[in-house]
mmCIF file of C-alpha atoms and ligand atoms in Angstrom:
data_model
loop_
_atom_site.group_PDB
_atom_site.id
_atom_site.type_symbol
_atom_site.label_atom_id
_atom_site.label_comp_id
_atom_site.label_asym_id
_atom_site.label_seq_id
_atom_site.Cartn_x
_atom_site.Cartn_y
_atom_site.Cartn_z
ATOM 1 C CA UNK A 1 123.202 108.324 157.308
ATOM 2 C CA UNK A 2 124.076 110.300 160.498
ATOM 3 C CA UNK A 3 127.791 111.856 159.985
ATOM 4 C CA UNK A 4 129.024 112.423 163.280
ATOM 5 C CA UNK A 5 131.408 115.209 164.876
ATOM 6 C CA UNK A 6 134.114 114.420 166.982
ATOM 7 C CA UNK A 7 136.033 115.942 169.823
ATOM 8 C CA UNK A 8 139.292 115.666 170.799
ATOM 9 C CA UNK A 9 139.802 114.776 174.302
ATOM 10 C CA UNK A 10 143.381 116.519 174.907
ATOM 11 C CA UNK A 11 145.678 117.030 171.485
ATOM 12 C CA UNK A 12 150.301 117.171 171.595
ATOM 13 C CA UNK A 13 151.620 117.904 168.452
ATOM 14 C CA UNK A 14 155.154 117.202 168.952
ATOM 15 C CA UNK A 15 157.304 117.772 165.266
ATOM 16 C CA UNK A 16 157.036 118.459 161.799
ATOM 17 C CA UNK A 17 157.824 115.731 159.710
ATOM 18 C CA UNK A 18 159.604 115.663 156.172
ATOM 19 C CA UNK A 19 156.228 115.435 154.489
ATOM 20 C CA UNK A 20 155.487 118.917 156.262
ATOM 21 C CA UNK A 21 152.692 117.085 158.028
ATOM 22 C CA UNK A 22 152.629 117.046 162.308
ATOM 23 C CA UNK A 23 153.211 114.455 163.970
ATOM 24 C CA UNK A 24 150.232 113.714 166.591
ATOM 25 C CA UNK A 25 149.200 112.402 170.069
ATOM 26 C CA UNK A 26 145.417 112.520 170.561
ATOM 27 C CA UNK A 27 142.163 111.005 171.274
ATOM 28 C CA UNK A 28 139.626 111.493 168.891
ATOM 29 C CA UNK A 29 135.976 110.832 170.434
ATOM 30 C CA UNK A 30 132.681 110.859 168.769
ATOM 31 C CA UNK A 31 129.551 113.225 169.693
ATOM 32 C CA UNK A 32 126.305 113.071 169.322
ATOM 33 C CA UNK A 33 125.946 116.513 166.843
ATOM 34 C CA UNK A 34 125.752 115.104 163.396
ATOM 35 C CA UNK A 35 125.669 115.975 159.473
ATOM 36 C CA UNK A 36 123.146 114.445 157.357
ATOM 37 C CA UNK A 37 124.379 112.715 154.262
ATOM 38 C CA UNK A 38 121.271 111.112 151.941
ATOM 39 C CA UNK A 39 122.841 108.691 148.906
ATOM 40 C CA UNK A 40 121.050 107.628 145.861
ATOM 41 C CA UNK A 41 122.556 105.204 143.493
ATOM 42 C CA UNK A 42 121.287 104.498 140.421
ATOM 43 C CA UNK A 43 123.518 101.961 138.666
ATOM 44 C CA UNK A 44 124.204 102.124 135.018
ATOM 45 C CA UNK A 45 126.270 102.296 131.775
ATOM 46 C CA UNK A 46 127.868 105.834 132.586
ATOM 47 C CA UNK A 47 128.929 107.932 135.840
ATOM 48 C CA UNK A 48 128.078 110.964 137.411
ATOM 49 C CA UNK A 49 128.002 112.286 140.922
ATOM 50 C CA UNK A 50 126.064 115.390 141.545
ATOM 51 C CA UNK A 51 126.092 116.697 145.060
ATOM 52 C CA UNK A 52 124.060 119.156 147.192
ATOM 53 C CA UNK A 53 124.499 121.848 147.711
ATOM 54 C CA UNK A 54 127.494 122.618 145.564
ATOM 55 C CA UNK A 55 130.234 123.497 147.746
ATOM 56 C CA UNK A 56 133.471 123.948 146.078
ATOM 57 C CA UNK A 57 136.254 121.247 146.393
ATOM 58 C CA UNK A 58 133.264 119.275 148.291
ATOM 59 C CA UNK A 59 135.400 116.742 150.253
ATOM 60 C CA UNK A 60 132.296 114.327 149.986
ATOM 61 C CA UNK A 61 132.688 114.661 145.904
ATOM 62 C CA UNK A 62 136.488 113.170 146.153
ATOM 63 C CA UNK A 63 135.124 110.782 148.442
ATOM 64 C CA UNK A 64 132.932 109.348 146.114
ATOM 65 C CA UNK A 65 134.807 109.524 142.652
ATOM 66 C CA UNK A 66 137.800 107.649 144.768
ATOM 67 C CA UNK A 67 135.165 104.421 145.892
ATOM 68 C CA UNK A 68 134.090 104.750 141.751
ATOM 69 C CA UNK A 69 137.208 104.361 140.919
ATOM 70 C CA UNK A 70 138.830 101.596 143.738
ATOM 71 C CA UNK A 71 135.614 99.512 143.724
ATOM 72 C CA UNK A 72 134.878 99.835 139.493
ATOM 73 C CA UNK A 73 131.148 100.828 140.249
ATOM 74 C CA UNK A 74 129.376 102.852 137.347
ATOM 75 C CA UNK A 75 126.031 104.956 138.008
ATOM 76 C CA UNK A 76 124.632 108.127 138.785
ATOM 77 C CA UNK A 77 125.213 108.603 142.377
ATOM 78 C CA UNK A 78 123.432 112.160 144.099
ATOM 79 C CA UNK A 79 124.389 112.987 147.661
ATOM 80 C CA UNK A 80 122.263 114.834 149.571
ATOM 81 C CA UNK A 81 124.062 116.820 152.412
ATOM 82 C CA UNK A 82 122.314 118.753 155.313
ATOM 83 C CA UNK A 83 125.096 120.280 157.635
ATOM 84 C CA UNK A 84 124.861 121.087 160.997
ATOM 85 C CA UNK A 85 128.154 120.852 162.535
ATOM 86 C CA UNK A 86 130.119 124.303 162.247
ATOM 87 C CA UNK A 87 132.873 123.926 159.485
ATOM 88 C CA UNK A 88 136.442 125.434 160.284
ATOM 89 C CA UNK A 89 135.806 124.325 163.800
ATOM 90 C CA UNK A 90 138.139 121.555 164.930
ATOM 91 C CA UNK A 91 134.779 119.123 164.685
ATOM 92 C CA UNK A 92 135.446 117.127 161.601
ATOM 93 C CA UNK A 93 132.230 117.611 159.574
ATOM 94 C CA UNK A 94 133.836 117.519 156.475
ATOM 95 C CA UNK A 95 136.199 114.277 157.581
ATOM 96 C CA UNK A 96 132.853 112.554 158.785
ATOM 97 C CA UNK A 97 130.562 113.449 155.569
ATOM 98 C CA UNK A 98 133.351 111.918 153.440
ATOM 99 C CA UNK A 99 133.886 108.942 155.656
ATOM 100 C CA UNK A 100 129.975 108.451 155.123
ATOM 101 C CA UNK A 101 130.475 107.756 151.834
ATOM 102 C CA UNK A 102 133.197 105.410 152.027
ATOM 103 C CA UNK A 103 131.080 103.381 154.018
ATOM 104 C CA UNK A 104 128.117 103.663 152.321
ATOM 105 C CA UNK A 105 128.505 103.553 149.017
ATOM 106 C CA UNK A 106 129.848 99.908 148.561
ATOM 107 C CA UNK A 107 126.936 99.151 150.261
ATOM 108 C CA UNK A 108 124.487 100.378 148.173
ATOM 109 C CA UNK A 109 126.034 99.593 144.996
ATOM 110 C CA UNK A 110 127.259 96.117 146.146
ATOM 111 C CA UNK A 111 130.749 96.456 145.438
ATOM 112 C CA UNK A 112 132.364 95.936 148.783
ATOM 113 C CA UNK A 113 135.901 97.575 149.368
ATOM 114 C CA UNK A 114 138.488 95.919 152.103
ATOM 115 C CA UNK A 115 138.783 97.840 154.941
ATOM 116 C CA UNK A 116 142.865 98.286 154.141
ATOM 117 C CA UNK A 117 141.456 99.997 151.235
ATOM 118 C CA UNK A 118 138.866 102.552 152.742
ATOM 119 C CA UNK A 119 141.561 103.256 155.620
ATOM 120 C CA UNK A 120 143.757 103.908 152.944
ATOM 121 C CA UNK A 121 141.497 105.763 151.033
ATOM 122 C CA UNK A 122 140.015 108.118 153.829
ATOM 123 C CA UNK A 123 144.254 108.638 154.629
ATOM 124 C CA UNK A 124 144.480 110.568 151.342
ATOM 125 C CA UNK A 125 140.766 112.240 151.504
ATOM 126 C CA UNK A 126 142.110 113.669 154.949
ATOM 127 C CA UNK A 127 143.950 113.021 158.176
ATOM 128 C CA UNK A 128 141.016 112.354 160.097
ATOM 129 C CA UNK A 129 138.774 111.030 157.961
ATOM 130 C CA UNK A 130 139.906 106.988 158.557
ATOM 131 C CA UNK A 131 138.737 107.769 162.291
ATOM 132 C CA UNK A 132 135.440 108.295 161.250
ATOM 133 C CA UNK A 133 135.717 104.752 159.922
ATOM 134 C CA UNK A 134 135.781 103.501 163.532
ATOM 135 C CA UNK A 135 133.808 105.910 165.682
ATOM 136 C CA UNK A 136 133.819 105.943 169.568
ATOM 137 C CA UNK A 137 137.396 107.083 171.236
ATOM 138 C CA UNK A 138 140.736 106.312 169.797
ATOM 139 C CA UNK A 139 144.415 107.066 169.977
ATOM 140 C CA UNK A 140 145.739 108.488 167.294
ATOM 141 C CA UNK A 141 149.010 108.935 166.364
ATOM 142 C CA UNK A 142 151.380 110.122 163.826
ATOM 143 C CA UNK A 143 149.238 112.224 161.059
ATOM 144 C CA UNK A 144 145.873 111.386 162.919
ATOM 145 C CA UNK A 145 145.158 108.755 160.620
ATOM 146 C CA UNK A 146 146.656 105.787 162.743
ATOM 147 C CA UNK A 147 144.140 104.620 165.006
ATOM 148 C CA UNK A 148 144.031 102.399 168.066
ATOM 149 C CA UNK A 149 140.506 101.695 169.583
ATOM 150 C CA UNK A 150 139.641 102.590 173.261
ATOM 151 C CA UNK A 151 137.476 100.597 175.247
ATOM 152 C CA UNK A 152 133.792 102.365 174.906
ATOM 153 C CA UNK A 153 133.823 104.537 177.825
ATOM 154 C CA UNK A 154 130.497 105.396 179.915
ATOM 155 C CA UNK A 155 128.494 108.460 177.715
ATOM 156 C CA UNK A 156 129.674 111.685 178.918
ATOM 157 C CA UNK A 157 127.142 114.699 178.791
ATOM 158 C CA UNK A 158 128.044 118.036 177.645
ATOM 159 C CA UNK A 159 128.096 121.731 175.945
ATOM 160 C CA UNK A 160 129.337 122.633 172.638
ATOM 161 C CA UNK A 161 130.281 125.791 172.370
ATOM 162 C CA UNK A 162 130.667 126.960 168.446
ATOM 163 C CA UNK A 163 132.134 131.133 167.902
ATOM 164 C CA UNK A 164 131.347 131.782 164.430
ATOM 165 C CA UNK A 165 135.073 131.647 163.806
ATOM 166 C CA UNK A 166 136.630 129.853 161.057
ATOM 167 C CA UNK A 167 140.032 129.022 162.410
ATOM 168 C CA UNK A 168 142.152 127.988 159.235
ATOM 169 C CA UNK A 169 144.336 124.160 160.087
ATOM 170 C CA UNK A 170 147.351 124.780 158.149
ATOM 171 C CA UNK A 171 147.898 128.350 159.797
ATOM 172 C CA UNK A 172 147.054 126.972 163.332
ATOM 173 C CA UNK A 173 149.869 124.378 163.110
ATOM 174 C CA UNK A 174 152.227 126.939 161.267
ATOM 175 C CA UNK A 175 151.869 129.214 164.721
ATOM 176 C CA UNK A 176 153.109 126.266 166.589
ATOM 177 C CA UNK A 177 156.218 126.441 165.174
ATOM 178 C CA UNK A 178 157.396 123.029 165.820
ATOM 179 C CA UNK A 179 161.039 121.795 164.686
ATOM 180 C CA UNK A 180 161.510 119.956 161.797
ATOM 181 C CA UNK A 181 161.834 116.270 162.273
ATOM 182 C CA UNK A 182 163.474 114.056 159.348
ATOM 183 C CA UNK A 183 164.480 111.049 158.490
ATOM 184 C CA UNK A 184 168.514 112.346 157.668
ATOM 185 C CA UNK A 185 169.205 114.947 159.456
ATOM 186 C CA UNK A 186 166.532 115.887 161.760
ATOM 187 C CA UNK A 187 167.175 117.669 164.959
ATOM 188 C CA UNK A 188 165.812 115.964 167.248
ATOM 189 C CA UNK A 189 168.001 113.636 169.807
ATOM 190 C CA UNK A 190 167.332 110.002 170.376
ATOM 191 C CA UNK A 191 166.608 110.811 173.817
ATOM 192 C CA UNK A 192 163.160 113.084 172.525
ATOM 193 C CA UNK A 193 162.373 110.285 170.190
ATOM 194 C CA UNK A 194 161.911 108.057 173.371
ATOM 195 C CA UNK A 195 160.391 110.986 175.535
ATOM 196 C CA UNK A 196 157.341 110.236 172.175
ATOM 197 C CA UNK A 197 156.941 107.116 172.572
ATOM 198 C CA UNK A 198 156.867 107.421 176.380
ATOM 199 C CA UNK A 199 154.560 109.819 176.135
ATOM 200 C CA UNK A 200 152.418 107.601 173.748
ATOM 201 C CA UNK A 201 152.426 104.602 175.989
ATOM 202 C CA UNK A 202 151.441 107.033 179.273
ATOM 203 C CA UNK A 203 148.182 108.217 176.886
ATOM 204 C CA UNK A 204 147.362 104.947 176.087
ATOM 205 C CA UNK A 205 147.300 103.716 179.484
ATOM 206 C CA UNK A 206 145.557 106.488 180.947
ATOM 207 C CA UNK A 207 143.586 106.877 178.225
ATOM 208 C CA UNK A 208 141.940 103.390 178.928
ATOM 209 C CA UNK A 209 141.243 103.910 182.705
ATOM 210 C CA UNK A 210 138.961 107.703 182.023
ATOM 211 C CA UNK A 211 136.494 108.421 182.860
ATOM 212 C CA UNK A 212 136.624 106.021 185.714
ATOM 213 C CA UNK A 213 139.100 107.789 188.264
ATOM 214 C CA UNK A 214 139.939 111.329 186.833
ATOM 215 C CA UNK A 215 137.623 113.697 185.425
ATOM 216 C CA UNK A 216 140.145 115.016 183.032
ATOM 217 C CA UNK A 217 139.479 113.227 179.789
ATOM 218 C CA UNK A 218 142.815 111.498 178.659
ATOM 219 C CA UNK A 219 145.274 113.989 176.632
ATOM 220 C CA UNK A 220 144.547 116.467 179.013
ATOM 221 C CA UNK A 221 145.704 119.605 176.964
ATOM 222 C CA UNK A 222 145.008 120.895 173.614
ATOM 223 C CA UNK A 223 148.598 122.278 171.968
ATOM 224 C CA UNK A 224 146.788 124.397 169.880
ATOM 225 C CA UNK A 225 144.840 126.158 172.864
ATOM 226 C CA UNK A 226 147.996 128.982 173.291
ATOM 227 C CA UNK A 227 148.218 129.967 169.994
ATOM 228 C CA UNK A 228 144.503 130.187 169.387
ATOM 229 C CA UNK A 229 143.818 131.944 171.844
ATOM 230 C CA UNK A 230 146.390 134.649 171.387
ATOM 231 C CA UNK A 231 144.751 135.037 167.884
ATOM 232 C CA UNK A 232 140.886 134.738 169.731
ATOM 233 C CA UNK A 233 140.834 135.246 172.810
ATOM 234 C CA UNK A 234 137.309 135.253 173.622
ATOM 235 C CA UNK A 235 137.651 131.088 172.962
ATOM 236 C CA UNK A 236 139.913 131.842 175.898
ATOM 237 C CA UNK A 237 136.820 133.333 178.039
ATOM 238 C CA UNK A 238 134.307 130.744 176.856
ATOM 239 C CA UNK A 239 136.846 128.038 178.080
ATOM 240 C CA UNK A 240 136.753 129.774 181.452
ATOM 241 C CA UNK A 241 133.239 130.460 181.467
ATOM 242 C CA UNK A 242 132.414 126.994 180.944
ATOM 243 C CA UNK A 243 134.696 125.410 183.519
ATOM 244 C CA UNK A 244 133.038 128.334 186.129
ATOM 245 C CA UNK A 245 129.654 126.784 185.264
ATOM 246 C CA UNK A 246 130.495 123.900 186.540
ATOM 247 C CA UNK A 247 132.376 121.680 183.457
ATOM 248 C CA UNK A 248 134.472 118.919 184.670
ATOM 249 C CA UNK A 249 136.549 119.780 181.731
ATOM 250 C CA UNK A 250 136.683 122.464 179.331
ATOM 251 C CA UNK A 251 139.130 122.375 175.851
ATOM 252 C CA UNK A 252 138.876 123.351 172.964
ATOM 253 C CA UNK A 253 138.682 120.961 169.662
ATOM 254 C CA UNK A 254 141.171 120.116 167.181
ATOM 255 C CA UNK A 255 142.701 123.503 165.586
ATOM 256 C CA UNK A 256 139.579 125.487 166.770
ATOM 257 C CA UNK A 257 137.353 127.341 167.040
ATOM 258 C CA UNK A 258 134.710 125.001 169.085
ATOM 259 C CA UNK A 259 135.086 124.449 172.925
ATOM 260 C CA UNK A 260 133.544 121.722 174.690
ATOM 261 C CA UNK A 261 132.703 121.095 178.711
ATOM 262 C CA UNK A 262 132.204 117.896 180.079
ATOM 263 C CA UNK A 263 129.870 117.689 182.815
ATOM 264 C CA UNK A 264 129.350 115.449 185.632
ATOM 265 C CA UNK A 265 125.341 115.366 185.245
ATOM 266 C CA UNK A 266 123.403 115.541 181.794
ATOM 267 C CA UNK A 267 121.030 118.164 184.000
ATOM 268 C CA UNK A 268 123.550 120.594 184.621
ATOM 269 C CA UNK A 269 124.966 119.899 180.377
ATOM 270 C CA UNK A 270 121.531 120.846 179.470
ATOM 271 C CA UNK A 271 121.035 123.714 182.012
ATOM 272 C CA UNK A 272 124.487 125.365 180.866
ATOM 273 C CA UNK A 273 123.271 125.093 177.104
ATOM 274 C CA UNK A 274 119.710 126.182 177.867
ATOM 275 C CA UNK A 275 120.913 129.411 179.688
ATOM 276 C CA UNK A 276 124.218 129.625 177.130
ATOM 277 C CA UNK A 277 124.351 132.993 175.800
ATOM 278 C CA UNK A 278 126.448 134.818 173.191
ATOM 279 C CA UNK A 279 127.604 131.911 170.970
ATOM 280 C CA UNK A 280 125.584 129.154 169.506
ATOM 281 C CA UNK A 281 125.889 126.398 171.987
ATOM 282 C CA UNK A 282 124.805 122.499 171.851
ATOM 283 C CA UNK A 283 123.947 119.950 173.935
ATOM 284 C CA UNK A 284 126.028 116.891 172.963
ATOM 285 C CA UNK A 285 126.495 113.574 174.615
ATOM 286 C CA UNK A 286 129.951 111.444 173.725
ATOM 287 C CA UNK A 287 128.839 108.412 171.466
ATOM 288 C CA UNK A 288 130.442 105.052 171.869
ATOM 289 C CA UNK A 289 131.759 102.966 169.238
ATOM 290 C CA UNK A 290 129.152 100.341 169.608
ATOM 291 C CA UNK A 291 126.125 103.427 169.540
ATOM 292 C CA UNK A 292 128.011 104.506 166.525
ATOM 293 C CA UNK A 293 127.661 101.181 164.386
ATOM 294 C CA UNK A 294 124.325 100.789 165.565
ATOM 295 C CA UNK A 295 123.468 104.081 163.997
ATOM 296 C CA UNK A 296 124.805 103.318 160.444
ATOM 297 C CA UNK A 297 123.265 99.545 161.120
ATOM 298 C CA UNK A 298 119.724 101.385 161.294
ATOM 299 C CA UNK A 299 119.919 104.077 158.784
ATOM 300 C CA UNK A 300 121.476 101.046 156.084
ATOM 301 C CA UNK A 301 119.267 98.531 157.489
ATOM 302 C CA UNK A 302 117.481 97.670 154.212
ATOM 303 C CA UNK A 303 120.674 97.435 152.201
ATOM 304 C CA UNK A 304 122.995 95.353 154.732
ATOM 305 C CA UNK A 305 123.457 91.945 155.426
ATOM 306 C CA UNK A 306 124.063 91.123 159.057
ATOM 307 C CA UNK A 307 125.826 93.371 161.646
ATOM 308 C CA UNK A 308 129.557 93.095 160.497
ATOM 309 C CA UNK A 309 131.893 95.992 160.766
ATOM 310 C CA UNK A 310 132.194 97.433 158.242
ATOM 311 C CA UNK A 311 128.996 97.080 156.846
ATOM 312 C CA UNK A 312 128.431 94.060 154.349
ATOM 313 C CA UNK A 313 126.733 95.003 151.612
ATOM 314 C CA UNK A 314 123.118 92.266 151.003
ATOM 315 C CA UNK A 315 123.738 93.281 146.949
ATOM 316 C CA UNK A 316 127.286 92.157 146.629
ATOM 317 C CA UNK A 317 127.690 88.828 144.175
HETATM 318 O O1 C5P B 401 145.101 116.069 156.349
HETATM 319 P P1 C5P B 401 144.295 117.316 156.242
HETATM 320 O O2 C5P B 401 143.980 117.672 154.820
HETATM 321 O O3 C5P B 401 143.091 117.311 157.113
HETATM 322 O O4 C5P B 401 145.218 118.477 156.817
HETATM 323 C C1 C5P B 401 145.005 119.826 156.557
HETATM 324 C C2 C5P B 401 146.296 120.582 156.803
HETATM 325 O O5 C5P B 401 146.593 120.579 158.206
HETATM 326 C C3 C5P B 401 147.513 119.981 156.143
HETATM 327 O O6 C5P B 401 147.669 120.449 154.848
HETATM 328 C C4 C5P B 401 148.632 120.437 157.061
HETATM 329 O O7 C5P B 401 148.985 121.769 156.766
HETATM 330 C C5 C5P B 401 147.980 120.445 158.423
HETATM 331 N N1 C5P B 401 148.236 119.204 159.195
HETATM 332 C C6 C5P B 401 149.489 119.001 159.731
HETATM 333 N N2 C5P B 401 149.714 117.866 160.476
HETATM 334 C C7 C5P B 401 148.739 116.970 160.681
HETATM 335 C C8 C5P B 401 147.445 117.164 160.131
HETATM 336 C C9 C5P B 401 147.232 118.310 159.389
HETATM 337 O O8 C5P B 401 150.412 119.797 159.568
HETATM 338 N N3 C5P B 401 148.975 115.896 161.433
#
């Protein structure tokens, strides 16, 4: 299966909460670079999951024991994973190879799981992992793991651009220094609890209408952006140097360190990339949620029955 990256298309972290998570406004949109992830299941009398390569604390290794254990399945499972999007880059590799086996590995062992269940599964795994559930562009609000689909917008084209820079999550939102939020006692007014939702209701609705009028993707500002680029700023000068060559947009992803530029024409996208130099740089093209499903529907073509979302499994009982 294809595990796909994902951008996000403007990013307001606006409090920490009592569980010392942020609490989010975004819009999460799949691209076209993608991970890799090759399954074999082998069912029998006792369990194992082997997974290469070995990468410690492999996200993709949790993601699997937890379907073993929610959906009762016993076999040898080995995961095959081939990465190509940047880790410790705001892209979501390691959300999306996870998510990949959530999906996938019901399927092939025929022991469907709700999708309440693998939403609630991908919330532990990681806060955007249950995105990669849905694919295309969503809101997503409080953690990042509560998701509202967008309407598949037209494909964007554009440029990737990936410092080898591993900017670390938990320190990037630390640097924010956002006040604390709780349930008793929390300092923020009732008035700034409205100004949220307001503010979620505004993205929504704007969100909905891009790209038709404005070629600012919805969100229109990464939070993080400041305080990353104090720490590096050459992301600073590739966000400038992208929006000089002619990007419609330019922002950088997640926590950091990738930049992206949308582009009015695929042409110029590819000429920007082709002439890129310094960093690696990719060509990427936004994928819609129905592009997205039709992926998976190829790659588990043999082993599905129907196109349903999520995938129904043709070996269930
Ligand atoms: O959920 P996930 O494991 O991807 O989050 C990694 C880290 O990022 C968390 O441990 C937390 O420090 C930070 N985080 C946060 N608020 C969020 C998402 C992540 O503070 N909404």
């Amino acid at each position: 299966m294809p595990a796909l990256a994902k951008v996000n298309l403007g990013l307001k972290v606006l409090y920490r909460r009592a569980d010392g998570y942020h609490e989010l406004r975004t819009v999460f949109q799949t691209i076209s670079l993608a991970d890799s992830v090759e399954l074999e299941f082998t069912p029998g009398r006792c369990s194992s999951i082997e997974a290469f390569p070995e990468i410690a604390d492999n996200l993709v290794v949790r993601a699997a024991k937890a379907v073993f254990e929610a959906a009762r399945i016993r076999g040898a499972l080995r995961v095959k994973l081939t990465k190509r999007i940047p880790m410790g880059a705001g892209l979501g590799g390691g959300s999306s190879d996870a998510a990949a086996v959530l999906l996938a590995l019901p399927v092939l062992a025929g022991r469907p799981l709700p999708l309440v269940k693998l939403i609630e599964l991908g919330g532990r795994l990681g806060s955007d992992v249950p995105f990669f559930l849905l694919g295309g562009a969503a809101v997503a609000v409080s953690r990042g793991e509560e998701l509202y689909p967008l309407p598949d917008f037209p494909v964007r084209y554009g440029v990737l651009v990936t410092p080898d820079l591993h900017v670390s999550t938990p320190d990037a939102y630390r640097a924010l220094q956002r006040p604390m939020c709780s349930e008793a006692g929390g300092r923020l007014t009732l008035g700034e609890k409205l100004n949220y939702i307001n503010s979620f209701q505004a993205l929504v609705w704007e969100a909905e209408g891009w790209p038709g009028g404005t070629p600012e993707p919805p969100g229109f500002e990464n939070d993080f952006e400041p305080v990353v680029f104090e720490l590096y700023p050459r992301l600073k000068s590739i966000k400038r140097k992208l929006r000089k060559l002619g990007a419609e947009c330019a922002m950088m992803s997640g926590s950091g360190s990738a930049v992206f530029g949308l582009f009015r024409r695929r042409e110029e996208a590819e000429e920007v990339c082709r002439t890129w130099t310094g960093d690696p740089a990719y060509s990427i093209r936004t994928v819609n949620r129905s592009q997205y499903r039709s992926l998976w529907w190829r790659s588990l073509a043999p082993h599905v029955n129907g196109k349903v979302w999520p995938l129904r499994s043709r070996y269930a009982q």
